[in-house]
Amino acid sequence: MADADEGFGLAHTPLEPDSKDLPCDSKPESTLGAPSKSPSSPQAAFTQQGMEGIKVFLHERELWLKFHEVGTEMIITKAGRRMFPSYKVKVTGLNPKTKYILLMDIVPADDHRYKFADNKWSVTGKAEPAMPGRLYVHPDSPATGAHWMRQLVSFQKLKLTNNHLDPFGHIILNSMHKYQPRLHIVKADENNGFGSKNTAFCTHVFPETAFIAVTSYQNHKITQLKIENNPFAKGFRGSDDMELHRMSRMQSEMEWPAFTVSFSSLLVRPEPSEKTMVDKKERALINCTELKPRLG
């Protein structure tokens, strides 16, 4: 994991597709919950010379669209929570022998804070200051173009957190803020890295993957969609809407709390002596004798 500002200027890459770099049939939707008209072709926000011809296709796009039309929500926790739907893509057009690094970041989609009321999302104020951007580097990086094009590229291990002091490299987000995931394909340098300012890369954005970060699901329709489509939530199927909404809140709160173990708790405590045990029994008998008259 790395900070977005440390690499090659990814934090300053524009969100809007640039028709000069790669033609796109539509621009990202400005609001969640609006029907998406984006085409099935990949969306490119930025392409550098030498990276032309690379195409990225979003896996399970129809599922993403179902969520997008309602208003996608992603749970964030202190421990970190994986995204659902999972971000998976099919990549074509890479040089089979050239090594590439694939990575993601998640950037603010706007400068607003949101609230969910009257069964809809609305702007409630100005966004909180964004945390320094982090990059999630795919664990297979660097790898040849042949490797990346051979199968789906999955970012399902990426986790979202609201812990501003997170030490595990999870993506740090603010609750009730809207975000846009971005995929970056970077041509690895001679050191198999991407620290050079001259590193060639391209950025791909799928507007239908935008979401609002929440600590518990706000819209019961999202709860229903998650349970219907997430194999890890199959135990919740068949419940009514209100029960599903209640269980989604419980599920989001059922995170193992962070804890520390003190050194003293690891010490072996001596077994109580026989005299100590006898004294305890005598005290118990005395207490019972004193209580009998009061209860009578």
Short mmCIF file of C-alpha atoms in Angstrom, two decimals, residues 111-230:
data_model
loop_
_atom_site.label_atom_id
_atom_site.label_comp_id
_atom_site.label_asym_id
_atom_site.label_seq_id
_atom_site.Cartn_x
_atom_site.Cartn_y
_atom_site.Cartn_z
CA ASP A 111 -17.36 17.91 -2.03
CA HIS A 112 -20.66 17.12 -0.29
CA ARG A 113 -21.80 15.26 2.79
CA TYR A 114 -25.02 13.25 2.43
CA LYS A 115 -27.94 12.05 4.53
CA PHE A 116 -30.63 9.48 3.86
CA ALA A 117 -34.12 10.70 4.73
CA ASP A 118 -37.60 10.22 3.27
CA ASN A 119 -36.28 7.20 1.41
CA LYS A 120 -33.75 9.18 -0.63
CA TRP A 121 -30.24 10.62 -0.48
CA SER A 122 -29.76 14.37 -0.29
CA VAL A 123 -26.89 16.80 0.32
CA THR A 124 -26.65 17.90 3.93
CA GLY A 125 -23.50 20.02 3.93
CA LYS A 126 -19.89 20.36 2.91
CA ALA A 127 -17.65 17.32 2.91
CA GLU A 128 -15.17 16.69 5.69
CA PRO A 129 -11.50 17.05 4.72
CA ALA A 130 -10.42 14.01 2.74
CA MET A 131 -7.75 11.75 4.18
CA PRO A 132 -4.48 11.40 2.24
CA GLY A 133 -5.21 9.06 -0.64
CA ARG A 134 -3.98 5.50 -0.48
CA LEU A 135 -3.25 3.15 -3.35
CA TYR A 136 -4.16 -0.53 -3.23
CA VAL A 137 -1.63 -2.40 -5.37
CA HIS A 138 -2.85 -5.73 -6.73
CA PRO A 139 -0.79 -8.50 -5.04
CA ASP A 140 0.16 -10.03 -8.42
CA SER A 141 2.00 -6.83 -9.40
CA PRO A 142 4.24 -6.54 -11.27
CA ALA A 143 3.26 -9.13 -13.87
CA THR A 144 3.36 -9.47 -17.63
CA GLY A 145 0.54 -8.35 -19.86
CA ALA A 146 -0.05 -12.01 -20.71
CA HIS A 147 -0.66 -12.75 -17.03
CA TRP A 148 -3.17 -9.91 -16.57
CA MET A 149 -5.09 -10.77 -19.76
CA ARG A 150 -5.29 -14.48 -18.98
CA GLN A 151 -8.13 -14.18 -16.45
CA LEU A 152 -10.26 -11.75 -14.45
CA VAL A 153 -8.34 -9.32 -12.28
CA SER A 154 -9.96 -9.24 -8.85
CA PHE A 155 -9.61 -6.56 -6.17
CA GLN A 156 -11.86 -8.38 -3.72
CA LYS A 157 -9.25 -8.25 -0.93
CA LEU A 158 -9.36 -4.45 -0.84
CA LYS A 159 -10.91 -3.23 2.43
CA LEU A 160 -12.60 0.02 3.42
CA THR A 161 -12.18 1.57 6.86
CA ASN A 162 -13.19 4.67 8.82
CA ASN A 163 -10.18 4.37 11.12
CA HIS A 164 -8.06 7.43 10.36
CA LEU A 165 -5.12 5.78 12.15
CA ASP A 166 -5.43 2.50 10.26
CA PRO A 167 -2.03 0.74 10.19
CA PHE A 168 -3.00 -2.06 7.78
CA GLY A 169 -3.11 -0.17 4.49
CA HIS A 170 -6.91 -0.22 4.11
CA ILE A 171 -8.57 2.57 2.13
CA ILE A 172 -9.66 5.28 4.61
CA LEU A 173 -13.05 6.90 3.92
CA ASN A 174 -15.50 9.21 5.69
CA SER A 175 -19.01 7.99 6.39
CA MET A 176 -21.90 9.56 4.44
CA HIS A 177 -19.57 10.77 1.68
CA LYS A 178 -19.67 9.77 -1.98
CA TYR A 179 -16.68 8.07 -3.60
CA GLN A 180 -15.50 6.87 -7.00
CA PRO A 181 -13.18 3.86 -7.42
CA ARG A 182 -10.50 4.19 -10.09
CA LEU A 183 -8.29 1.57 -11.74
CA HIS A 184 -4.77 2.47 -12.82
CA ILE A 185 -2.61 0.39 -15.16
CA VAL A 186 1.06 1.31 -14.86
CA LYS A 187 3.97 0.21 -17.02
CA ALA A 188 6.58 -1.07 -14.57
CA ASP A 189 9.98 0.61 -14.72
CA GLU A 190 13.35 -1.14 -14.81
CA ASN A 191 13.10 -1.69 -11.05
CA ASN A 192 9.61 -3.19 -11.34
CA GLY A 193 8.24 -0.10 -9.59
CA PHE A 194 6.37 3.07 -10.48
CA GLY A 195 8.19 5.81 -8.58
CA SER A 196 9.39 7.68 -11.65
CA LYS A 197 7.55 10.83 -12.70
CA ASN A 198 7.87 9.64 -16.30
CA THR A 199 6.07 6.36 -15.63
CA ALA A 200 3.47 5.60 -18.31
CA PHE A 201 0.01 4.80 -17.00
CA CYS A 202 -3.68 4.98 -17.83
CA THR A 203 -6.69 5.43 -15.57
CA HIS A 204 -10.11 3.83 -16.03
CA VAL A 205 -13.29 4.92 -14.27
CA PHE A 206 -16.65 3.15 -14.23
CA PRO A 207 -19.33 5.61 -13.03
CA GLU A 208 -21.65 2.75 -12.00
CA THR A 209 -19.16 1.75 -9.26
CA ALA A 210 -19.59 5.05 -7.35
CA PHE A 211 -20.95 4.61 -3.82
CA ILE A 212 -21.69 6.32 -0.53
CA ALA A 213 -19.71 5.07 2.47
CA VAL A 214 -21.87 4.15 5.49
CA THR A 215 -21.39 2.47 8.85
CA SER A 216 -24.75 0.68 8.45
CA TYR A 217 -27.01 0.35 5.43
CA GLN A 218 -29.48 3.21 5.12
CA ASN A 219 -31.69 2.06 2.23
CA HIS A 220 -33.52 -1.23 2.78
CA LYS A 221 -33.42 -1.83 -0.99
CA ILE A 222 -29.63 -1.98 -0.83
CA THR A 223 -29.88 -4.38 2.10
CA GLN A 224 -32.16 -6.60 0.03
CA LEU A 225 -29.84 -6.51 -3.00
CA LYS A 226 -26.79 -7.34 -0.90
CA ILE A 227 -28.51 -10.30 0.72
CA GLU A 228 -29.92 -11.61 -2.55
CA ASN A 229 -26.59 -11.45 -4.38
CA ASN A 230 -23.87 -11.86 -1.75
#
